[in-house]
Amino acid sequence: MIPVTSFSSSSSVKIPNKEEDDEAEEERVAQALNYHNQTKHGFSNYARGPRGLDWANQPNPFRRYISAPLIPLLHFPVENQKPNPHDAPLYSSLFNSLPPPKPISQPTISQLFYDSLALSAWKTTGFSTWSLRVNPSSGNLHPTEAYLISPPIHSLSDSPFVAHYAPKEHSLELRATIPSWFFDNFFPQNSFLIGISSIFWREAWKYGERAFRYCNHDVGHAIGAIAMAAATLGWDVKLLDGFGYKDLEKLMGLDIFPEFKIPSRPIKGKFPDIEFEHPDCLLLIFPNGTNKFDVNYKELSSAIKKFSNMEWKGKPNLLSKEHVCWDIIYRTANAVKKQLTVEMENLPVDEYQSSGICSENSYKGFTVREVVRKRRSAVDMDGVTVIERDTFYQILLHCLPSGSKNGDKQRKQLALPFRALSWDAEVHAALFVHRVKGLPMGLYFLVRNEDHLEELKRATRSEFEWEKPEECPNDLPLYRLATVDCQELSKRLSCHQDIASDGCFSLGMVAHFEPTLRDKGAWMYPRLFWETGTLGQVLYLEAHAVGISATGIGCYFDDPVHELLGLKGSNFQSLYHFTVGGPVLDKRIMSLPAYPGPGIDA
């Protein structure tokens, strides 16, 4: 018999005092740090995972709620010979200003999902066929699910409702209707919600214990994808981070899943309960130009408790016949759950901040839809493509959280898509520059929160230069650390993968780590990964918009990266790697349209 613990966030009747609270929080932070250290890759050993892929039990990438009513959404052309800027704005224009907000309707809701979480294509070669999506995912495994919580929408529902988004069908599965007063009482006019959840098993099937990291990368990519698609419609997006885990679970109807019992060690067997969905976050989508609004989390939480008594339609499908439980994933997910911590919040909506421009001509004139739906993850880089220095600077300007601040420091997340996040920037980028014309090969550093600059200088190697490179825009906090050919080094650090050295540049995203967890709470652990995923989403889109490609790299050697930078301890940690360059296309693989699709997914 394997000892088990419960994967539950229900609280005890006893009310803890502050000392007990502090002690419990210390244990939660310790669990997050333990997980992070245990799942590091090193030159001599990798994090624990399956020794081979169990293809017979590869998880179904599509969750469906069997017998729930299916409501089709509208489709849109990707190519547009004469795009109307109002209907199909140019990609680069969104970083300057948002178009006027459109009303909530069947067409606009359809467009939002079509340009953020829908299928983008099917691929086939030999006997294998698989789908791609607008939002990227580690290993194309897609642990992320999405829920629409909305007021009545003509042709979708006559009542406020909760629906699960089914990307394969580009449809909504109606899960429940909700009280008419829910939106009127708590949210600004013409707004709605999108909930995001994760199925850890989908990612753990391939990646084992490190999968919790990758699931949270994917949450960040989804947030970035939704924010970009919403911006096309003139809508703003804010993460409502005052809610607790149980509130999100009830709001999305995820408390229908049986409570998962966590074994005391990794174990293989039939565990259908492991396919539950972990509620990650809730996004409020509202018209651009809204100044501020109040969110009464305490009253909202009380109202949401009643959702458990509603009639929830549909039974979740089974994704695999057999499973492997990597227990540390579920222990850590338990430890970093956020509780309801804010009773009432006056949520000011910061004015939209445009991003810096130094090379508008770098962009190829693509519309937002062309960029987001044609984005692909490069499998190989060609090792020869070179980009101009101004193009490199332009890409990095769009990676800044505060936009073009006219001399103010980078810190607050005000620019697209980072303005969706609810905390100041905590993630920086250590860049390996390989093929940028006019810029020496070498190691560079992009400081995305300039309050950290002096701490970073003290924490890294004393011999680093920390000099602004030639012709670098004044509002781009980019620094040259060392001039050196680091192609072989970047390859070795990214698990010996050529893709890290064969692009124009690659990078490691370095987070202000343990101080953030201790200052704000263990619940910031997944959020640091969300920030890296959102930054990665911008890099993907920027690469495609300038005519090249990119891909995220989850496999890298953690502590050797820190050693290269001179980082000791856990104040700063590398959480995600990325590469940008000229892709090598595999001509053996045929592309098929996303819809209607071939009808299978192997």
Coordinates of C-alpha atoms in Angstrom, one line a residue:
M1 CA 0.0 0.0 0.0
I2 CA 1.4 3.4 -1.0
P3 CA 0.9 6.2 1.6
V4 CA -1.1 9.0 0.1
T5 CA -1.9 12.7 0.8
S6 CA -4.8 14.6 -0.5
F7 CA -4.6 17.1 -3.4
S8 CA -7.1 19.5 -1.8
S9 CA -7.1 23.1 -0.8
S10 CA -10.0 22.9 1.7
S11 CA -9.1 24.7 4.9
S12 CA -9.3 23.5 8.5
V13 CA -11.9 24.8 10.9
K14 CA -9.2 26.1 13.2
I15 CA -8.1 29.7 12.4
P16 CA -4.3 29.8 12.5
N17 CA -2.5 32.7 14.2
K18 CA 0.2 34.8 12.5
E19 CA 3.0 32.7 13.8
E20 CA 1.4 29.6 12.4
D21 CA 0.7 31.4 9.2
D22 CA 4.4 32.4 8.9
E23 CA 5.5 28.9 9.6
A24 CA 3.2 27.4 7.1
E25 CA 4.3 30.0 4.4
E26 CA 7.9 29.1 5.2
E27 CA 7.1 25.5 4.5
R28 CA 5.4 26.4 1.2
V29 CA 8.4 28.4 0.1
A30 CA 10.7 25.6 1.1
Q31 CA 8.7 23.1 -1.0
A32 CA 8.9 25.4 -4.1
L33 CA 12.6 25.8 -3.6
N34 CA 13.0 22.0 -3.1
Y35 CA 11.0 21.3 -6.3
H36 CA 13.1 23.8 -8.3
N37 CA 16.4 22.4 -7.1
Q38 CA 15.3 18.8 -7.6
T39 CA 14.2 19.4 -11.2
K40 CA 17.4 21.1 -12.4
H41 CA 19.3 19.5 -15.2
G42 CA 23.0 19.2 -14.9
F43 CA 25.9 18.1 -17.1
S44 CA 26.1 14.8 -15.1
N45 CA 22.4 14.2 -14.5
Y46 CA 19.0 15.2 -15.8
A47 CA 15.9 15.7 -13.7
R48 CA 13.9 12.5 -13.2
G49 CA 11.5 11.6 -16.0
P50 CA 10.4 8.6 -18.1
R51 CA 13.2 6.5 -19.6
G52 CA 11.2 6.2 -22.8
L53 CA 7.9 7.4 -24.2
D54 CA 4.9 5.2 -23.6
W55 CA 3.2 5.9 -26.9
A56 CA 0.2 3.6 -26.1
N57 CA -0.7 6.0 -23.3
Q58 CA 0.1 9.4 -24.9
P59 CA -2.5 11.7 -23.5
N60 CA -5.3 12.9 -25.8
P61 CA -4.4 16.6 -26.5
F62 CA -8.1 17.5 -26.5
R63 CA -10.3 17.7 -23.4
R64 CA -14.0 17.3 -24.2
Y65 CA -17.0 17.4 -21.9
I66 CA -19.1 14.5 -23.1
S67 CA -22.8 15.4 -23.6
A68 CA -22.3 19.2 -23.0
P69 CA -24.0 21.3 -25.7
L70 CA -21.5 22.3 -28.4
I71 CA -21.8 25.8 -29.8
P72 CA -19.8 26.4 -33.0
L73 CA -17.8 29.6 -33.4
L74 CA -17.0 31.5 -36.6
H75 CA -13.9 31.1 -38.7
F76 CA -11.9 33.9 -40.3
P77 CA -9.6 34.1 -43.4
V78 CA -5.9 34.3 -42.5
E79 CA -4.9 36.0 -45.8
N80 CA -6.5 39.3 -46.6
Q81 CA -5.6 41.0 -49.9
K82 CA -6.6 44.5 -48.8
P83 CA -6.8 44.4 -45.0
N84 CA -9.0 47.0 -43.3
P85 CA -6.9 48.4 -40.4
H86 CA -10.0 48.4 -38.3
D87 CA -10.7 44.7 -38.8
A88 CA -7.2 43.4 -39.3
P89 CA -4.6 45.8 -37.8
L90 CA -0.9 45.5 -38.6
Y91 CA 1.0 43.6 -36.0
S92 CA 3.5 46.4 -35.3
S93 CA 0.6 49.0 -34.9
L94 CA -0.7 47.3 -31.7
F95 CA 2.5 48.3 -29.8
N96 CA 1.7 52.0 -30.6
S97 CA -2.0 52.1 -29.7
L98 CA -5.1 49.9 -29.6
P99 CA -8.0 50.3 -32.0
P100 CA -11.5 51.4 -30.7
P101 CA -13.1 48.6 -28.6
K102 CA -15.6 46.4 -30.4
P103 CA -18.8 45.1 -28.7
I104 CA -19.0 41.6 -27.2
S105 CA -20.7 39.4 -29.8
Q106 CA -20.5 36.0 -31.4
P107 CA -18.1 37.3 -34.1
T108 CA -15.7 39.0 -31.7
I109 CA -15.6 36.2 -29.2
S110 CA -15.0 33.8 -32.1
Q111 CA -12.2 36.0 -33.3
L112 CA -10.6 36.2 -29.9
F113 CA -10.3 32.4 -29.6
Y114 CA -9.5 31.9 -33.3
D115 CA -6.4 34.2 -32.9
S116 CA -5.2 33.0 -29.5
L117 CA -6.0 29.3 -28.6
A118 CA -7.4 27.7 -31.7
L119 CA -5.7 25.2 -34.1
S120 CA -3.4 26.9 -36.6
A121 CA -2.6 23.9 -38.8
W122 CA -2.3 20.1 -39.1
K123 CA 1.0 18.4 -40.0
T124 CA 1.4 15.0 -41.6
T125 CA 4.2 12.7 -42.6
G126 CA 4.1 9.0 -43.2
F127 CA 1.5 7.5 -40.9
S128 CA 1.7 10.4 -38.4
T129 CA -0.7 13.3 -38.2
W130 CA -0.7 16.0 -35.5
S131 CA -2.2 19.4 -34.9
L132 CA -0.6 22.7 -34.1
R133 CA -2.1 25.6 -32.2
V134 CA -1.8 29.4 -32.1
N135 CA -0.5 29.2 -28.5
P136 CA 2.7 27.3 -28.3
S137 CA 3.4 24.4 -25.9
S138 CA 6.4 22.5 -24.6
G139 CA 6.6 19.3 -26.8
N140 CA 3.3 20.3 -28.5
L141 CA 1.6 18.6 -25.6
H142 CA -0.8 21.4 -24.6
P143 CA -1.7 21.0 -20.9
T144 CA -3.6 24.3 -21.0
E145 CA -7.4 24.5 -21.1
A146 CA -9.5 27.7 -21.3
Y147 CA -13.0 28.6 -20.0
L148 CA -15.2 31.5 -21.1
I149 CA -17.3 33.1 -18.3
S150 CA -19.5 35.6 -19.9
P151 CA -22.7 37.7 -19.8
P152 CA -25.4 36.7 -22.4
I153 CA -24.1 36.9 -26.0
H154 CA -26.6 36.7 -28.9
S155 CA -26.3 33.4 -30.9
L156 CA -24.3 31.9 -28.1
S157 CA -26.4 32.0 -24.9
D158 CA -29.4 34.0 -23.7
S159 CA -28.1 33.7 -20.1
P160 CA -24.8 34.4 -18.5
F161 CA -22.7 31.2 -18.8
V162 CA -19.6 29.2 -18.3
A163 CA -18.2 27.4 -21.4
H164 CA -15.1 25.3 -22.1
Y165 CA -13.3 26.1 -25.3
A166 CA -12.8 23.1 -27.6
P167 CA -10.0 24.1 -30.0
K168 CA -10.2 21.0 -32.3
E169 CA -13.8 22.0 -33.1
H170 CA -13.3 25.8 -32.5
S171 CA -16.5 25.6 -30.5
L172 CA -17.7 26.3 -27.0
E173 CA -19.0 23.5 -24.7
L174 CA -21.7 25.0 -22.6
R175 CA -21.0 23.8 -19.0
A176 CA -23.5 25.9 -17.0
T177 CA -25.6 29.0 -16.9
I178 CA -24.9 31.4 -14.0
P179 CA -27.0 34.0 -12.2
S180 CA -28.0 37.1 -14.1
W181 CA -26.6 39.4 -11.3
F182 CA -23.1 38.0 -11.4
F183 CA -21.7 40.4 -14.0
D184 CA -24.0 43.3 -13.2
N185 CA -22.9 43.3 -9.5
F186 CA -19.2 42.7 -9.8
F187 CA -17.6 43.7 -13.1
P188 CA -17.4 46.7 -15.4
Q189 CA -19.8 47.0 -18.4
N190 CA -19.0 45.1 -21.6
S191 CA -16.5 42.8 -19.8
F192 CA -16.1 39.0 -19.5
L193 CA -13.7 36.5 -18.0
I194 CA -11.4 33.8 -19.3
G195 CA -10.2 31.1 -16.9
I196 CA -7.0 29.1 -17.6
S197 CA -6.3 25.6 -16.2
S198 CA -3.6 23.0 -16.6
I199 CA -3.6 19.2 -16.9
F200 CA -0.2 18.3 -15.5
W201 CA -0.4 14.7 -16.7
R202 CA -0.2 15.8 -20.4
E203 CA 3.2 17.3 -19.9
A204 CA 4.5 14.8 -17.3
W205 CA 3.9 12.0 -19.7
K206 CA 7.0 13.1 -21.6
Y207 CA 9.0 15.3 -19.2
G208 CA 8.5 13.7 -15.8
E209 CA 9.2 15.9 -12.7
R210 CA 10.2 19.0 -14.7
A211 CA 6.7 19.2 -16.3
F212 CA 5.3 21.6 -13.7
R213 CA 7.8 24.2 -15.0
Y214 CA 6.6 23.6 -18.5
C215 CA 2.9 23.8 -17.7
N216 CA 3.5 27.2 -16.2
H217 CA 5.5 28.4 -19.2
D218 CA 2.5 27.4 -21.3
V219 CA 0.1 29.4 -19.0
G220 CA 2.3 32.5 -19.7
H221 CA 2.2 31.8 -23.5
A222 CA -1.6 31.5 -23.3
I223 CA -1.9 34.8 -21.4
G224 CA 0.3 36.5 -24.0
A225 CA -1.7 35.0 -26.8
I226 CA -5.0 36.1 -25.3
A227 CA -3.7 39.6 -24.6
M228 CA -2.6 40.1 -28.2
A229 CA -5.8 38.7 -29.7
A230 CA -7.9 40.9 -27.4
A231 CA -5.8 44.0 -28.3
T232 CA -6.8 43.5 -31.9
L233 CA -10.4 44.0 -30.8
G234 CA -9.6 47.1 -28.8
W235 CA -9.9 45.1 -25.5
D236 CA -7.6 45.3 -22.5
V237 CA -6.7 42.3 -20.3
K238 CA -6.0 42.1 -16.5
L239 CA -5.1 39.2 -14.3
L240 CA -7.5 39.1 -11.4
D241 CA -4.9 37.8 -8.8
G242 CA -6.9 38.4 -5.6
F243 CA -8.9 35.2 -6.1
G244 CA -7.9 32.0 -4.3
Y245 CA -7.5 28.6 -5.8
K246 CA -10.9 27.3 -4.6
D247 CA -12.7 30.3 -6.1
L248 CA -11.2 29.6 -9.5
E249 CA -12.0 25.9 -9.1
K250 CA -15.7 26.6 -8.5
L251 CA -15.9 29.4 -11.1
M252 CA -14.7 27.1 -13.9
G253 CA -16.6 24.1 -12.6
L254 CA -13.4 22.1 -11.9
D255 CA -14.5 20.9 -8.5
I256 CA -16.4 18.1 -10.4
F257 CA -13.0 16.3 -10.6
P258 CA -12.5 13.7 -7.8
E259 CA -9.9 14.6 -5.2
F260 CA -6.5 13.3 -6.3
K261 CA -4.6 11.3 -3.7
I262 CA -0.9 12.0 -4.0
P263 CA 1.3 8.9 -3.5
S264 CA 4.5 9.2 -1.5
R265 CA 6.8 8.4 -4.5
P266 CA 6.6 8.2 -8.3
I267 CA 4.4 5.3 -9.3
K268 CA 2.9 3.9 -12.5
G269 CA -0.7 2.5 -12.8
K270 CA -4.3 3.4 -13.7
F271 CA -5.0 6.8 -12.0
P272 CA -7.8 8.5 -14.0
D273 CA -8.1 11.1 -11.2
I274 CA -4.6 12.4 -12.2
E275 CA -6.3 13.9 -15.3
F276 CA -7.9 16.6 -13.2
E277 CA -7.5 20.3 -14.2
H278 CA -5.6 22.6 -11.9
P279 CA -7.1 26.1 -12.1
D280 CA -4.3 28.6 -12.7
C281 CA -5.7 32.1 -13.2
L282 CA -8.6 34.3 -14.2
L283 CA -8.3 37.1 -16.8
L284 CA -10.7 40.0 -17.1
I285 CA -11.2 41.3 -20.6
F286 CA -12.8 44.7 -20.9
P287 CA -12.9 47.7 -23.3
N288 CA -9.6 49.6 -23.7
G289 CA -10.0 53.1 -22.1
T290 CA -11.7 51.9 -18.9
N291 CA -10.0 53.9 -16.2
K292 CA -10.6 51.9 -13.0
F293 CA -13.0 49.6 -11.2
D294 CA -13.5 48.0 -7.9
V295 CA -13.2 44.2 -7.4
N296 CA -14.9 43.0 -4.2
Y297 CA -13.1 39.7 -3.9
K298 CA -14.7 38.8 -0.6
E299 CA -18.2 39.2 -1.9
L300 CA -17.3 37.5 -5.2
S301 CA -15.8 34.6 -3.3
S302 CA -19.1 34.2 -1.3
A303 CA -21.1 34.4 -4.6
I304 CA -18.9 31.8 -6.3
K305 CA -19.3 29.3 -3.5
K306 CA -22.9 28.8 -4.8
F307 CA -21.6 27.7 -8.2
S308 CA -21.1 24.2 -6.8
N309 CA -24.9 23.9 -6.5
M310 CA -25.5 24.7 -10.2
E311 CA -26.1 22.1 -12.8
W312 CA -22.8 21.4 -14.6
K313 CA -23.2 19.8 -18.0
G314 CA -20.8 17.2 -19.5
K315 CA -18.5 14.5 -18.2
P316 CA -14.7 15.0 -18.9
N317 CA -13.2 12.5 -21.3
L318 CA -10.5 10.1 -20.4
L319 CA -7.1 11.1 -21.8
S320 CA -5.0 7.9 -21.2
K321 CA -5.5 4.4 -20.0
E322 CA -2.5 4.3 -17.8
H323 CA -0.5 7.0 -16.0
V324 CA 2.7 7.7 -14.1
C325 CA 2.4 10.0 -11.1
W326 CA 5.4 12.1 -10.3
D327 CA 4.4 13.0 -6.8
I328 CA 6.6 16.1 -6.4
I329 CA 4.6 17.9 -9.1
Y330 CA 1.4 17.6 -7.1
R331 CA 3.0 18.4 -3.7
T332 CA 4.5 21.5 -5.2
A333 CA 1.2 22.5 -6.9
N334 CA -0.4 22.2 -3.5
A335 CA 2.2 24.3 -1.8
V336 CA 2.0 27.2 -4.3
K337 CA -1.8 27.5 -4.5
K338 CA -2.9 31.1 -3.9
Q339 CA -5.4 31.7 -1.2
L340 CA -8.0 34.5 -1.2
T341 CA -5.8 37.3 0.2
V342 CA -7.5 40.5 -0.9
E343 CA -11.0 41.4 0.3
M344 CA -11.5 44.5 -1.7
E345 CA -9.3 45.9 -4.5
N346 CA -9.5 49.2 -6.3
L347 CA -8.0 48.2 -9.6
P348 CA -6.6 51.2 -11.4
V349 CA -6.1 50.5 -15.1
D350 CA -2.9 52.2 -16.1
E351 CA -3.0 54.1 -19.4
Y352 CA -1.9 52.1 -22.3
Q353 CA 1.9 52.5 -22.8
S354 CA 3.3 52.3 -26.3
S355 CA 6.5 50.4 -26.9
G356 CA 9.7 52.0 -28.3
I357 CA 10.4 52.2 -32.0
C358 CA 13.8 52.3 -33.6
S359 CA 13.3 50.2 -36.8
E360 CA 9.7 50.1 -38.0
N361 CA 11.0 48.9 -41.4
S362 CA 12.1 45.7 -39.8
Y363 CA 8.5 44.4 -39.9
K364 CA 7.2 42.8 -43.0
G365 CA 3.7 44.4 -43.0
F366 CA 1.9 41.3 -41.6
T367 CA -1.5 41.7 -39.9
V368 CA -1.8 40.4 -36.3
R369 CA -3.7 37.4 -37.6
E370 CA -1.0 36.5 -40.1
V371 CA 1.6 36.7 -37.4
V372 CA -0.2 34.8 -34.7
R373 CA -1.7 32.0 -36.9
K374 CA 1.4 31.4 -39.0
R375 CA 3.8 31.4 -36.0
R376 CA 5.6 28.1 -35.8
S377 CA 8.2 26.7 -33.4
A378 CA 11.4 26.1 -35.3
V379 CA 12.9 22.6 -35.1
D380 CA 16.3 23.6 -36.5
M381 CA 18.1 26.9 -37.3
D382 CA 20.2 27.3 -40.5
G383 CA 23.3 28.7 -38.9
V384 CA 23.7 31.4 -41.6
T385 CA 20.8 33.9 -41.3
V386 CA 21.9 37.3 -40.1
I387 CA 19.7 40.1 -38.8
E388 CA 20.5 43.8 -38.7
R389 CA 21.5 45.4 -35.4
D390 CA 18.4 47.7 -35.5
T391 CA 16.1 44.7 -36.0
F392 CA 17.7 43.1 -32.9
Y393 CA 17.2 46.3 -30.9
Q394 CA 13.6 46.6 -32.2
I395 CA 12.7 43.1 -31.0
L396 CA 14.1 43.8 -27.6
L397 CA 12.2 47.1 -27.3
H398 CA 9.0 45.1 -27.6
C399 CA 10.2 42.8 -24.8
L400 CA 10.3 45.7 -22.3
P401 CA 7.5 45.7 -19.6
S402 CA 7.1 49.4 -19.3
G403 CA 7.2 50.4 -23.0
S404 CA 8.8 53.7 -24.1
K405 CA 9.0 55.6 -20.8
N406 CA 10.8 58.7 -21.9
G407 CA 13.6 58.3 -19.4
D408 CA 11.7 56.5 -16.6
K409 CA 12.9 53.2 -15.4
Q410 CA 11.7 49.9 -16.7
R411 CA 9.8 48.2 -13.9
K412 CA 6.0 48.3 -14.0
Q413 CA 4.2 46.2 -16.6
L414 CA 2.4 48.7 -18.7
A415 CA 3.0 47.7 -22.4
L416 CA 1.4 45.0 -24.5
P417 CA 1.1 42.1 -23.6
F418 CA 2.8 42.4 -20.2
R419 CA 0.2 44.8 -18.9
A420 CA -2.1 41.8 -18.3
L421 CA 0.2 40.7 -15.4
S422 CA -0.4 42.0 -11.9
W423 CA 3.2 42.4 -10.6
D424 CA 6.3 44.5 -11.5
A425 CA 8.7 42.7 -13.9
E426 CA 10.8 40.1 -12.2
V427 CA 12.4 38.5 -15.3
H428 CA 15.5 39.6 -17.2
A429 CA 17.3 38.1 -20.2
A430 CA 21.0 37.0 -20.6
L431 CA 21.6 37.0 -24.4
F432 CA 24.1 35.1 -26.5
V433 CA 24.5 37.1 -29.7
H434 CA 25.7 35.0 -32.6
R435 CA 24.7 36.6 -35.9
V436 CA 23.6 40.3 -35.6
K437 CA 25.2 42.5 -38.2
G438 CA 26.9 45.5 -36.6
L439 CA 27.0 44.0 -33.1
P440 CA 30.0 42.0 -31.8
M441 CA 29.3 38.4 -30.9
G442 CA 29.1 38.0 -27.2
L443 CA 27.2 37.9 -23.9
Y444 CA 24.7 40.7 -23.3
F445 CA 22.0 41.4 -20.6
L446 CA 18.6 43.0 -21.0
V447 CA 17.5 44.5 -17.6
R448 CA 13.6 44.5 -17.6
N449 CA 13.4 45.9 -14.0
E450 CA 16.0 48.6 -13.5
D451 CA 15.5 48.5 -9.8
H452 CA 17.5 45.2 -10.0
L453 CA 20.4 46.7 -11.9
E454 CA 22.8 47.3 -9.1
E455 CA 22.0 44.0 -7.4
L456 CA 22.6 42.2 -10.8
K457 CA 26.0 43.9 -11.1
R458 CA 27.0 42.8 -7.6
A459 CA 25.7 39.3 -8.1
T460 CA 27.4 38.6 -11.5
R461 CA 31.1 38.3 -12.4
S462 CA 33.2 41.2 -11.5
E463 CA 34.9 41.2 -15.0
F464 CA 31.7 41.9 -16.8
E465 CA 31.7 45.2 -18.7
W466 CA 28.1 46.4 -18.2
E467 CA 28.5 48.8 -21.1
K468 CA 25.7 50.0 -23.5
P469 CA 26.4 48.6 -27.0
E470 CA 26.9 50.8 -30.0
E471 CA 23.9 52.8 -31.3
C472 CA 21.7 51.2 -28.6
P473 CA 18.5 53.2 -28.1
N474 CA 18.5 55.3 -24.9
D475 CA 15.3 53.7 -23.6
L476 CA 16.7 50.1 -24.1
P477 CA 18.5 48.9 -20.9
L478 CA 20.7 46.5 -22.8
Y479 CA 24.3 45.9 -21.6
R480 CA 27.3 44.2 -23.1
L481 CA 28.9 41.9 -20.6
A482 CA 31.7 40.3 -22.7
T483 CA 32.8 40.1 -26.3
V484 CA 33.3 36.5 -27.1
D485 CA 32.1 33.8 -29.5
C486 CA 29.7 31.9 -27.3
Q487 CA 28.1 29.6 -30.0
E488 CA 29.6 26.4 -28.6
L489 CA 28.9 27.6 -25.0
S490 CA 25.2 28.4 -25.6
K491 CA 24.8 25.0 -27.3
R492 CA 26.3 23.1 -24.3
L493 CA 24.2 25.0 -21.8
S494 CA 21.0 24.2 -23.7
C495 CA 21.4 20.4 -23.3
H496 CA 23.9 20.3 -26.3
Q497 CA 21.2 21.4 -28.7
D498 CA 22.5 23.0 -32.0
I499 CA 19.4 25.2 -32.2
A500 CA 20.8 27.4 -29.4
S501 CA 23.9 28.2 -31.3
D502 CA 22.7 28.2 -34.9
G503 CA 20.3 31.1 -34.6
C504 CA 20.9 34.9 -34.7
F505 CA 20.8 35.0 -30.9
S506 CA 19.6 32.8 -28.0
L507 CA 18.9 33.8 -24.4
G508 CA 18.2 32.6 -20.9
M509 CA 15.4 34.3 -18.9
V510 CA 16.8 35.1 -15.4
A511 CA 14.3 35.7 -12.7
H512 CA 14.6 37.6 -9.4
F513 CA 13.8 34.4 -7.6
E514 CA 14.0 33.5 -3.9
P515 CA 13.6 37.1 -2.7
T516 CA 10.4 37.3 -4.7
L517 CA 9.0 34.1 -3.2
R518 CA 9.9 35.2 0.3
D519 CA 8.6 38.8 -0.1
K520 CA 5.3 38.0 -1.9
G521 CA 4.7 34.3 -1.2
A522 CA 5.2 30.8 -2.6
W523 CA 2.3 31.5 -5.0
M524 CA 4.7 33.6 -7.0
Y525 CA 6.6 30.5 -8.1
P526 CA 4.4 29.6 -11.0
R527 CA 3.8 33.3 -11.8
L528 CA 7.5 33.8 -12.5
F529 CA 7.2 31.1 -15.1
W530 CA 4.1 32.8 -16.5
E531 CA 6.1 36.0 -17.0
T532 CA 8.8 34.0 -18.9
G533 CA 6.1 32.5 -21.0
T534 CA 4.6 35.9 -21.8
L535 CA 8.0 37.2 -22.8
G536 CA 8.6 34.0 -24.9
Q537 CA 5.3 34.7 -26.7
V538 CA 6.5 38.2 -27.7
L539 CA 9.8 36.7 -29.0
Y540 CA 7.9 34.2 -31.1
L541 CA 5.7 36.8 -32.6
E542 CA 8.5 39.3 -33.1
A543 CA 10.6 36.7 -34.9
H544 CA 7.8 35.9 -37.3
A545 CA 6.9 39.5 -37.8
V546 CA 10.5 40.3 -39.0
G547 CA 10.6 37.3 -41.3
I548 CA 12.5 34.7 -39.2
S549 CA 11.5 32.2 -36.5
A550 CA 12.0 31.2 -32.9
T551 CA 11.5 28.4 -30.4
G552 CA 11.4 28.0 -26.6
I553 CA 14.0 25.7 -25.0
G554 CA 13.0 24.0 -21.8
C555 CA 16.0 21.7 -21.6
Y556 CA 19.0 23.6 -20.3
F557 CA 21.6 23.0 -17.6
D558 CA 20.4 25.3 -14.7
D559 CA 23.4 25.8 -12.5
P560 CA 26.0 25.9 -15.3
V561 CA 24.1 28.9 -16.6
H562 CA 24.3 30.5 -13.2
E563 CA 28.0 29.7 -13.0
L564 CA 28.6 31.3 -16.3
L565 CA 27.0 34.5 -15.1
G566 CA 28.7 34.3 -11.7
L567 CA 25.4 33.9 -9.8
K568 CA 25.5 32.2 -6.4
G569 CA 22.6 31.1 -4.3
S570 CA 19.0 31.4 -5.4
N571 CA 18.5 35.2 -5.6
F572 CA 18.5 34.9 -9.4
Q573 CA 17.6 31.7 -11.4
S574 CA 17.3 30.9 -15.1
L575 CA 13.8 29.7 -15.8
Y576 CA 13.4 29.4 -19.6
H577 CA 15.7 29.5 -22.7
F578 CA 14.9 30.7 -26.2
T579 CA 16.4 31.0 -29.6
V580 CA 15.7 33.3 -32.6
G581 CA 17.0 32.8 -36.1
G582 CA 16.5 31.5 -39.6
P583 CA 14.5 28.2 -39.6
V584 CA 15.3 25.0 -41.5
L585 CA 12.1 23.6 -43.0
D586 CA 11.6 19.9 -43.1
K587 CA 10.2 19.2 -46.6
R588 CA 9.1 15.7 -45.6
I589 CA 6.3 17.2 -43.5
M590 CA 3.1 18.4 -45.2
S591 CA 0.9 21.2 -43.8
L592 CA -2.9 20.9 -43.9
P593 CA -5.5 23.6 -43.0
A594 CA -6.5 23.9 -39.3
Y595 CA -10.2 23.5 -40.1
P596 CA -11.9 21.2 -40.9
G597 CA -8.8 19.1 -40.3
P598 CA -8.2 15.5 -41.1
G599 CA -10.3 14.2 -38.3
I600 CA -7.5 12.4 -36.4
D601 CA -4.7 13.3 -34.1
A602 CA -2.0 10.7 -33.6

